[in-house]
Coordinates of N, CA, C and O in Angstrom, one line a residue:
M1 N 123.7 102.9 91.2 CA 124.7 102.3 90.3 C 125.8 101.6 91.1 O 126.2 102.2 92.1
K2 N 126.2 100.4 90.7 CA 127.2 99.7 91.4 C 128.5 100.5 91.3 O 128.8 101.2 90.3
T3 N 129.3 100.5 92.4 CA 130.5 101.3 92.4 C 131.6 101.0 91.4 O 132.3 101.9 91.0
A4 N 131.6 99.7 91.0 CA 132.7 99.3 90.1 C 132.4 99.7 88.6 O 133.2 99.5 87.7
A5 N 131.2 100.1 88.3 CA 130.7 100.4 87.0 C 131.4 101.6 86.4 O 131.7 102.6 87.1
T6 N 131.7 101.6 85.1 CA 132.3 102.7 84.4 C 131.3 103.2 83.4 O 130.9 102.5 82.5
V7 N 131.0 104.5 83.5 CA 130.1 105.2 82.5 C 131.0 106.0 81.6 O 131.8 106.8 82.0
T8 N 130.8 105.8 80.3 CA 131.5 106.5 79.3 C 130.5 106.9 78.2 O 129.4 106.4 78.1
L9 N 130.9 107.8 77.3 CA 130.1 108.2 76.2 C 130.9 108.0 74.9 O 132.2 108.1 74.9
R10 N 130.2 107.6 73.9 CA 130.9 107.6 72.5 C 129.9 108.1 71.5 O 128.7 108.1 71.8
P11 N 130.4 108.7 70.5 CA 129.5 109.3 69.5 C 128.5 108.3 68.9 O 128.9 107.1 68.7
A12 N 127.3 108.7 68.7 CA 126.3 107.8 68.1 C 126.6 107.7 66.6 O 127.1 108.6 66.0
R13 N 126.4 106.4 66.1 CA 126.8 106.1 64.7 C 125.5 105.6 64.0 O 124.5 105.2 64.7
S14 N 125.6 105.5 62.7 CA 124.4 105.0 62.0 C 124.0 103.6 62.4 O 122.9 103.2 62.4
E15 N 125.0 102.8 62.7 CA 124.7 101.4 63.1 C 124.1 101.3 64.5 O 123.7 100.2 64.9
D16 N 123.9 102.4 65.2 CA 123.2 102.4 66.5 C 121.7 102.6 66.3 O 121.0 102.7 67.3
E17 N 121.2 102.8 65.1 CA 119.8 103.1 64.9 C 118.8 102.2 65.6 O 117.9 102.6 66.2
A18 N 119.1 100.9 65.5 CA 118.2 99.9 66.2 C 118.2 100.1 67.7 O 117.1 100.0 68.3
F19 N 119.3 100.3 68.3 CA 119.4 100.5 69.7 C 118.7 101.8 70.1 O 118.0 101.9 71.1
L20 N 119.0 102.9 69.3 CA 118.3 104.2 69.6 C 116.8 104.1 69.5 O 116.1 104.6 70.3
F21 N 116.3 103.3 68.5 CA 114.9 103.1 68.4 C 114.3 102.3 69.6 O 113.3 102.6 70.1
E22 N 115.1 101.3 70.1 CA 114.7 100.6 71.2 C 114.5 101.5 72.4 O 113.5 101.4 73.2
I23 N 115.5 102.4 72.6 CA 115.4 103.3 73.7 C 114.1 104.2 73.6 O 113.3 104.4 74.5
Y24 N 114.0 104.8 72.4 CA 112.8 105.7 72.1 C 111.5 104.9 72.3 O 110.6 105.4 73.0
A25 N 111.4 103.7 71.8 CA 110.1 103.0 72.0 C 109.9 102.7 73.5 O 108.7 102.7 73.9
S26 N 110.9 102.4 74.2 CA 110.7 102.1 75.6 C 110.2 103.3 76.4 O 109.5 103.2 77.4
T27 N 110.5 104.5 75.9 CA 110.1 105.7 76.6 C 108.6 106.1 76.3 O 108.0 106.9 76.9
R28 N 108.1 105.4 75.3 CA 106.7 105.7 74.8 C 105.7 104.6 75.2 O 104.5 104.7 74.8
Q29 N 106.1 103.6 75.9 CA 105.2 102.4 76.2 C 103.9 102.8 76.9 O 102.9 102.4 76.5
E30 N 104.1 103.7 77.9 CA 102.9 104.1 78.7 C 101.9 104.9 77.8 O 100.7 104.8 78.0
D31 N 102.4 105.7 76.8 CA 101.6 106.5 75.9 C 100.7 105.6 75.1 O 99.6 106.1 74.7
F32 N 101.1 104.4 74.8 CA 100.3 103.5 73.9 C 99.6 102.4 74.6 O 98.9 101.6 73.9
A33 N 99.8 102.2 75.9 CA 99.3 101.1 76.6 C 97.7 100.9 76.4 O 97.2 99.8 76.3
S34 N 97.0 102.1 76.4 CA 95.6 102.0 76.4 C 95.0 102.0 75.0 O 93.8 101.9 74.8
L35 N 95.8 102.2 74.0 CA 95.3 102.2 72.6 C 95.1 100.8 72.0 O 95.8 99.9 72.3
P36 N 94.1 100.7 71.2 CA 93.7 99.3 70.7 C 94.6 98.9 69.5 O 94.1 98.3 68.6
W37 N 95.8 99.3 69.5 CA 96.7 99.0 68.3 C 97.4 97.7 68.6 O 97.8 97.4 69.7
D38 N 97.6 96.9 67.5 CA 98.5 95.7 67.7 C 99.9 96.1 67.6 O 100.3 97.3 67.3
K39 N 100.8 95.2 67.8 CA 102.3 95.5 67.8 C 102.7 96.1 66.5 O 103.5 97.0 66.5
Q40 N 102.2 95.6 65.4 CA 102.7 96.1 64.1 C 102.3 97.6 63.9 O 103.0 98.4 63.5
Q41 N 101.0 97.9 64.3 CA 100.6 99.3 64.2 C 101.4 100.2 65.1 O 101.8 101.3 64.7
R42 N 101.7 99.8 66.4 CA 102.5 100.6 67.3 C 103.9 100.8 66.7 O 104.4 101.9 66.8
D43 N 104.4 99.7 66.2 CA 105.8 99.8 65.7 C 105.9 100.8 64.5 O 106.8 101.6 64.4
I44 N 104.9 100.7 63.6 CA 104.9 101.6 62.4 C 104.9 103.1 62.9 O 105.6 103.9 62.5
F45 N 103.9 103.3 63.8 CA 103.8 104.7 64.4 C 105.0 105.1 65.1 O 105.5 106.3 64.9
L46 N 105.6 104.3 66.0 CA 106.8 104.6 66.7 C 108.0 104.9 65.8 O 108.7 105.8 66.0
R47 N 108.1 104.1 64.7 CA 109.2 104.3 63.8 C 109.1 105.7 63.1 O 110.1 106.4 62.9
L48 N 107.8 106.1 62.7 CA 107.6 107.4 62.1 C 107.9 108.5 63.1 O 108.6 109.5 62.8
Q49 N 107.5 108.3 64.4 CA 107.8 109.3 65.4 C 109.3 109.4 65.7 O 109.8 110.5 65.8
F50 N 109.9 108.3 65.8 CA 111.4 108.3 66.0 C 112.1 109.0 64.9 O 113.0 109.8 65.2
S51 N 111.8 108.7 63.7 CA 112.5 109.3 62.5 C 112.2 110.8 62.5 O 113.2 111.6 62.3
A52 N 111.0 111.2 62.8 CA 110.7 112.7 62.9 C 111.5 113.4 64.0 O 112.0 114.5 63.8
Q53 N 111.6 112.7 65.2 CA 112.3 113.3 66.3 C 113.8 113.4 65.9 O 114.4 114.5 66.1
Q54 N 114.4 112.4 65.3 CA 115.8 112.5 64.9 C 116.1 113.6 63.9 O 117.0 114.4 64.1
K55 N 115.2 113.7 62.9 CA 115.4 114.8 61.9 C 115.2 116.2 62.6 O 115.9 117.1 62.2
S56 N 114.2 116.3 63.5 CA 114.0 117.6 64.1 C 115.2 118.0 65.0 O 115.6 119.1 64.9
Y57 N 115.7 117.1 65.7 CA 116.9 117.4 66.5 C 118.1 117.8 65.7 O 118.8 118.8 66.0
E58 N 118.3 117.1 64.6 CA 119.4 117.4 63.7 C 119.3 118.7 63.1 O 120.2 119.5 62.9
S59 N 118.0 119.1 62.7 CA 117.8 120.4 62.0 C 117.8 121.6 63.0 O 118.3 122.6 62.7
R60 N 117.2 121.3 64.2 CA 117.1 122.4 65.2 C 118.4 122.7 65.9 O 118.6 123.8 66.4
Y61 N 119.2 121.6 66.0 CA 120.4 121.7 66.8 C 121.6 121.2 66.0 O 122.2 120.2 66.3
P62 N 122.0 121.9 64.9 CA 123.0 121.4 64.0 C 124.4 121.3 64.7 O 125.2 120.5 64.1
R63 N 124.7 122.0 65.7 CA 126.0 121.9 66.4 C 126.0 121.0 67.6 O 126.9 121.0 68.4
S64 N 125.0 120.2 67.7 CA 124.9 119.3 68.9 C 125.7 118.0 68.7 O 126.1 117.7 67.6
G65 N 125.9 117.4 69.9 CA 126.5 116.1 69.9 C 125.6 115.0 70.4 O 124.9 115.2 71.4
H66 N 125.5 113.9 69.7 CA 124.6 112.8 70.0 C 125.5 111.7 70.5 O 126.3 111.2 69.6
S67 N 125.4 111.2 71.7 CA 126.2 110.2 72.2 C 125.5 109.0 72.8 O 124.4 109.1 73.3
I68 N 126.1 107.8 72.7 CA 125.6 106.6 73.3 C 126.2 106.5 74.7 O 127.5 106.7 74.9
V69 N 125.4 106.3 75.7 CA 125.9 106.1 77.1 C 126.3 104.7 77.2 O 125.4 103.8 77.0
M70 N 127.5 104.5 77.6 CA 128.0 103.1 77.8 C 128.2 102.8 79.3 O 128.7 103.7 80.0
L71 N 127.8 101.7 79.8 CA 128.0 101.2 81.1 C 128.8 100.0 81.0 O 128.4 99.0 80.5
D72 N 130.1 100.1 81.5 CA 131.0 98.9 81.4 C 131.1 98.4 80.0 O 131.0 97.2 79.7
Q73 N 131.1 99.4 79.0 CA 131.3 99.1 77.6 C 130.1 98.5 76.9 O 130.2 98.1 75.8
R74 N 128.9 98.6 77.6 CA 127.6 98.1 77.0 C 126.7 99.4 76.8 O 126.6 100.2 77.7
P75 N 126.1 99.5 75.7 CA 125.2 100.6 75.5 C 123.9 100.5 76.4 O 123.3 99.5 76.4
V76 N 123.7 101.6 77.1 CA 122.5 101.6 78.0 C 121.6 102.8 77.8 O 120.5 102.8 78.4
G77 N 122.1 103.8 77.1 CA 121.2 105.0 76.9 C 121.8 105.9 75.9 O 122.8 105.6 75.2
R78 N 121.2 107.1 75.8 CA 121.7 108.1 74.9 C 121.6 109.5 75.5 O 120.7 109.7 76.4
I79 N 122.4 110.4 75.1 CA 122.3 111.8 75.5 C 122.7 112.6 74.3 O 123.6 112.3 73.5
W80 N 121.9 113.7 74.1 CA 122.0 114.6 73.0 C 122.2 116.0 73.6 O 121.2 116.4 74.3
V81 N 123.3 116.6 73.4 CA 123.6 117.9 74.0 C 124.1 118.9 73.0 O 124.9 118.5 72.1
E82 N 123.7 120.1 73.1 CA 124.2 121.2 72.3 C 125.0 122.2 73.2 O 124.4 122.6 74.2
K83 N 126.2 122.4 72.9 CA 127.0 123.4 73.7 C 127.2 124.6 72.8 O 128.1 124.8 72.0
G84 N 126.2 125.5 73.0 CA 126.1 126.7 72.2 C 126.9 127.9 72.8 O 127.5 127.8 73.9
D85 N 126.8 129.0 72.1 CA 127.5 130.2 72.5 C 126.9 130.8 73.8 O 127.6 131.4 74.6
E86 N 125.6 130.7 73.9 CA 124.9 131.3 75.1 C 124.5 130.3 76.2 O 124.3 130.7 77.3
E87 N 124.4 129.1 75.8 CA 123.9 128.1 76.8 C 124.4 126.7 76.4 O 124.7 126.4 75.2
F88 N 124.3 125.8 77.3 CA 124.4 124.3 77.0 C 123.0 123.8 77.1 O 122.2 124.3 78.0
R89 N 122.6 123.0 76.2 CA 121.2 122.5 76.2 C 121.2 120.9 76.1 O 121.8 120.4 75.2
I90 N 120.5 120.3 77.1 CA 120.2 118.9 77.0 C 119.0 118.7 76.1 O 117.9 119.2 76.4
I91 N 119.2 118.2 74.9 CA 118.1 118.0 74.0 C 117.4 116.7 74.3 O 116.1 116.7 74.2
D92 N 118.1 115.7 74.7 CA 117.4 114.4 75.1 C 118.4 113.6 75.9 O 119.6 113.6 75.7
I93 N 117.8 112.9 76.9 CA 118.6 112.0 77.7 C 117.6 110.8 78.0 O 116.5 111.1 78.4
A94 N 118.0 109.6 77.7 CA 117.1 108.5 77.9 C 117.9 107.2 78.1 O 119.0 107.1 77.5
F95 N 117.3 106.3 78.8 CA 118.0 105.0 79.1 C 117.0 103.8 78.9 O 115.8 104.0 79.0
L96 N 117.6 102.7 78.6 CA 116.8 101.5 78.6 C 116.2 101.3 80.0 O 116.8 101.7 81.0
P97 N 114.9 100.7 80.1 CA 114.2 100.6 81.4 C 115.1 100.0 82.5 O 115.0 100.5 83.6
E98 N 115.8 99.0 82.2 CA 116.6 98.3 83.3 C 117.8 99.1 83.8 O 118.4 98.8 84.8
H99 N 118.1 100.2 83.1 CA 119.2 101.1 83.5 C 118.7 102.5 84.0 O 119.6 103.4 84.2
R100 N 117.5 102.6 84.2 CA 116.9 103.9 84.8 C 117.0 103.8 86.3 O 117.0 102.7 86.9
S101 N 117.1 104.9 86.9 CA 117.2 105.0 88.4 C 118.4 104.3 89.0 O 118.3 103.9 90.2
L102 N 119.5 104.3 88.3 CA 120.7 103.7 88.8 C 121.8 104.7 89.1 O 122.8 104.4 89.6
G103 N 121.4 106.0 88.8 CA 122.4 107.1 89.1 C 123.2 107.5 87.9 O 124.0 108.4 87.9
I104 N 123.0 106.8 86.7 CA 123.8 107.1 85.5 C 123.4 108.5 85.0 O 124.3 109.3 84.7
G105 N 122.1 108.8 84.9 CA 121.7 110.1 84.5 C 122.2 111.2 85.4 O 122.6 112.3 85.0
T106 N 122.1 111.0 86.7 CA 122.6 111.9 87.7 C 124.0 112.3 87.5 O 124.4 113.4 87.5
L107 N 124.8 111.2 87.3 CA 126.3 111.4 87.1 C 126.5 112.3 85.8 O 127.3 113.2 85.9
L108 N 125.8 111.9 84.7 CA 126.0 112.7 83.5 C 125.6 114.1 83.6 O 126.2 115.1 83.1
L109 N 124.4 114.3 84.3 CA 123.9 115.7 84.5 C 124.9 116.5 85.4 O 125.2 117.7 85.1
Q110 N 125.4 115.9 86.4 CA 126.4 116.6 87.3 C 127.7 117.0 86.5 O 128.2 118.1 86.7
Q111 N 128.1 116.1 85.6 CA 129.3 116.4 84.8 C 129.0 117.6 83.8 O 129.8 118.5 83.7
L112 N 127.8 117.6 83.2 CA 127.4 118.7 82.4 C 127.2 120.0 83.1 O 127.6 121.0 82.6
L113 N 126.6 119.9 84.3 CA 126.5 121.1 85.1 C 127.9 121.7 85.5 O 128.0 122.9 85.4
A114 N 128.8 120.9 85.8 CA 130.2 121.3 86.1 C 130.8 121.9 84.9 O 131.4 123.0 84.9
E115 N 130.7 121.3 83.7 CA 131.3 121.8 82.5 C 130.6 123.1 82.1 O 131.3 124.1 81.7
A116 N 129.3 123.2 82.2 CA 128.6 124.5 81.9 C 129.0 125.6 82.8 O 129.3 126.7 82.4
G117 N 129.2 125.2 84.1 CA 129.6 126.2 85.1 C 131.0 126.7 84.8 O 131.3 127.9 84.8
R118 N 131.9 125.8 84.4 CA 133.3 126.3 84.0 C 133.3 127.2 82.8 O 134.1 128.1 82.7
A119 N 132.3 126.9 81.9 CA 132.2 127.7 80.7 C 131.4 129.0 80.9 O 131.3 129.9 80.1
G120 N 130.9 129.2 82.2 CA 130.1 130.4 82.5 C 128.7 130.4 81.8 O 128.2 131.5 81.5
K121 N 128.2 129.2 81.5 CA 126.9 129.2 80.8 C 125.9 128.4 81.5 O 126.2 127.4 82.2
P122 N 124.6 128.7 81.4 CA 123.6 127.9 82.0 C 123.4 126.6 81.2 O 123.7 126.5 80.0
L123 N 122.9 125.6 81.9 CA 122.6 124.3 81.3 C 121.0 124.3 81.3 O 120.4 124.5 82.4
R124 N 120.4 124.1 80.1 CA 119.0 124.2 80.0 C 118.4 122.9 79.4 O 119.1 122.2 78.7
L125 N 117.1 122.7 79.7 CA 116.5 121.5 79.2 C 115.0 121.7 79.2 O 114.5 122.7 79.8
T126 N 114.3 120.9 78.5 CA 112.8 120.9 78.5 C 112.4 119.4 78.8 O 112.9 118.5 78.3
V127 N 111.4 119.3 79.8 CA 110.9 118.0 80.2 C 109.4 118.0 80.2 O 108.8 119.0 80.5
L128 N 108.8 116.9 79.9 CA 107.4 116.7 80.0 C 107.0 116.8 81.4 O 107.6 116.2 82.3
K129 N 106.0 117.6 81.7 CA 105.5 117.9 83.1 C 105.1 116.6 83.7 O 105.2 116.4 84.9
C130 N 104.5 115.6 82.9 CA 104.0 114.4 83.4 C 105.2 113.4 83.8 O 105.0 112.4 84.5
N131 N 106.4 113.8 83.5 CA 107.6 113.0 83.9 C 108.1 113.4 85.2 O 109.1 114.0 85.4
A132 N 107.3 113.1 86.2 CA 107.5 113.7 87.6 C 108.9 113.2 88.1 O 109.6 114.0 88.8
R133 N 109.3 112.0 87.8 CA 110.6 111.5 88.4 C 111.7 112.4 87.8 O 112.7 112.7 88.5
A134 N 111.7 112.7 86.5 CA 112.7 113.5 85.9 C 112.7 114.9 86.5 O 113.7 115.5 86.8
V135 N 111.5 115.5 86.6 CA 111.4 116.9 87.1 C 112.0 116.9 88.5 O 112.7 117.9 88.8
M136 N 111.7 115.9 89.3 CA 112.2 115.9 90.7 C 113.7 115.8 90.7 O 114.4 116.4 91.5
L137 N 114.3 115.0 89.8 CA 115.7 114.8 89.7 C 116.3 116.2 89.3 O 117.3 116.6 89.9
Y138 N 115.8 116.8 88.3 CA 116.3 118.1 87.9 C 116.3 119.1 89.0 O 117.2 119.9 89.2
Q139 N 115.2 119.2 89.7 CA 115.1 120.1 90.8 C 116.1 119.8 91.9 O 116.7 120.7 92.5
R140 N 116.3 118.5 92.2 CA 117.2 118.1 93.2 C 118.7 118.5 92.8 O 119.5 118.8 93.7
L141 N 118.9 118.5 91.5 CA 120.3 118.9 91.0 C 120.4 120.4 90.9 O 121.5 120.9 90.5
G142 N 119.4 121.2 91.3 CA 119.5 122.6 91.3 C 118.9 123.3 90.1 O 119.1 124.5 90.0
F143 N 118.2 122.6 89.2 CA 117.6 123.3 88.1 C 116.4 124.0 88.6 O 115.7 123.6 89.5
S144 N 116.1 125.1 88.0 CA 114.9 125.9 88.3 C 114.1 126.1 87.1 O 114.6 126.0 86.0
V145 N 112.8 126.5 87.3 CA 111.9 126.6 86.2 C 112.0 127.9 85.5 O 111.9 129.0 86.2
L146 N 112.1 127.9 84.2 CA 112.0 129.1 83.4 C 110.6 129.3 82.9 O 110.1 130.5 82.8
H147 N 109.9 128.2 82.5 CA 108.6 128.3 81.9 C 107.9 127.0 82.0 O 108.5 125.9 81.9
D148 N 106.6 127.1 82.3 CA 105.7 125.9 82.4 C 104.5 126.2 81.6 O 103.7 127.1 81.9
D149 N 104.4 125.5 80.4 CA 103.2 125.7 79.5 C 102.1 124.8 79.8 O 101.1 124.7 79.0
G150 N 102.2 124.0 80.9 CA 101.1 123.0 81.2 C 101.4 121.6 80.7 O 100.9 120.7 81.2
I151 N 102.2 121.5 79.7 CA 102.6 120.2 79.1 C 104.1 120.0 79.4 O 104.5 118.9 79.8
C152 N 104.9 121.0 79.0 CA 106.4 120.9 79.2 C 106.9 122.0 80.2 O 106.3 123.1 80.3
I153 N 108.0 121.7 80.8 CA 108.6 122.6 81.7 C 110.0 122.9 81.2 O 110.8 121.9 80.9
S154 N 110.3 124.1 81.0 CA 111.7 124.5 80.6 C 112.4 124.8 81.9 O 111.9 125.6 82.7
M155 N 113.6 124.3 82.0 CA 114.4 124.4 83.2 C 115.8 124.9 82.9 O 116.3 124.6 81.8
T156 N 116.5 125.5 83.9 CA 117.8 126.0 83.7 C 118.6 125.9 85.0 O 118.0 125.8 86.1
S157 N 119.9 125.8 84.9 CA 120.7 125.9 86.1 C 121.0 127.3 86.4 O 121.1 128.2 85.5
G158 N 120.9 127.7 87.7 CA 121.3 129.0 88.1 C 120.4 130.2 87.9 O 120.9 131.3 87.9
E159 N 119.1 130.0 87.7 CA 118.3 131.2 87.5 C 117.0 131.0 88.4 O 116.7 129.9 88.7
P160 N 116.4 132.1 88.8 CA 115.2 131.9 89.7 C 114.1 131.1 89.0 O 113.9 131.1 87.8
S161 N 113.3 130.5 89.8 CA 112.2 129.6 89.3 C 110.9 130.3 89.6 O 110.7 131.2 90.4
I162 N 109.9 129.8 88.9 CA 108.5 130.2 89.2 C 107.9 129.1 90.1 O 108.5 128.0 90.3
N163 N 106.9 129.4 90.8 CA 106.3 128.4 91.7 C 105.5 127.3 90.9 O 104.8 127.6 90.0
L164 N 105.8 126.1 91.2 CA 105.1 125.0 90.5 C 104.3 124.2 91.5 O 104.6 124.1 92.7
P165 N 103.1 123.8 91.1 CA 102.3 123.0 92.0 C 103.1 121.7 92.3 O 103.9 121.2 91.5
A166 N 102.8 121.1 93.5 CA 103.4 119.8 93.8 C 103.1 118.7 92.8 O 102.0 118.7 92.3
L167 N 104.1 117.9 92.5 CA 103.8 116.8 91.6 C 103.3 115.6 92.2 O 103.6 115.3 93.3

């Protein structure tokens, strides 16, 4: 990330839906690359999946905060976090492709780790095991594994990990 950049958060609003869908769709591109669907079929399926994800997060994490990540006042990503009584949980964090691997996510994660530490609570998340870059980032930031079901890895700050095969 360039040094002069300013990263801020603002609450997600209903008018952000097109932007949030763009982020969601960008995270699923590899999943659909080999399918024989045309753009319209992919778009319909992605919109259904996006809507289901949003509703699931809202119902499963009613006390969560959904924010738009801003870089120099431009939306570049989203982060969805629940700060509960027992733990802080990263529900989702995603960026537009051109804003990935710039250090923005690392900065936000470090801030959340510090806030959770001050509150005396672990910061937890679940990541797809196939998302090796994210898993390595979380491990580098000190997250350890709580559970690996073969598809998803549940991770936490400050607790012992299980042994994972090399990614």
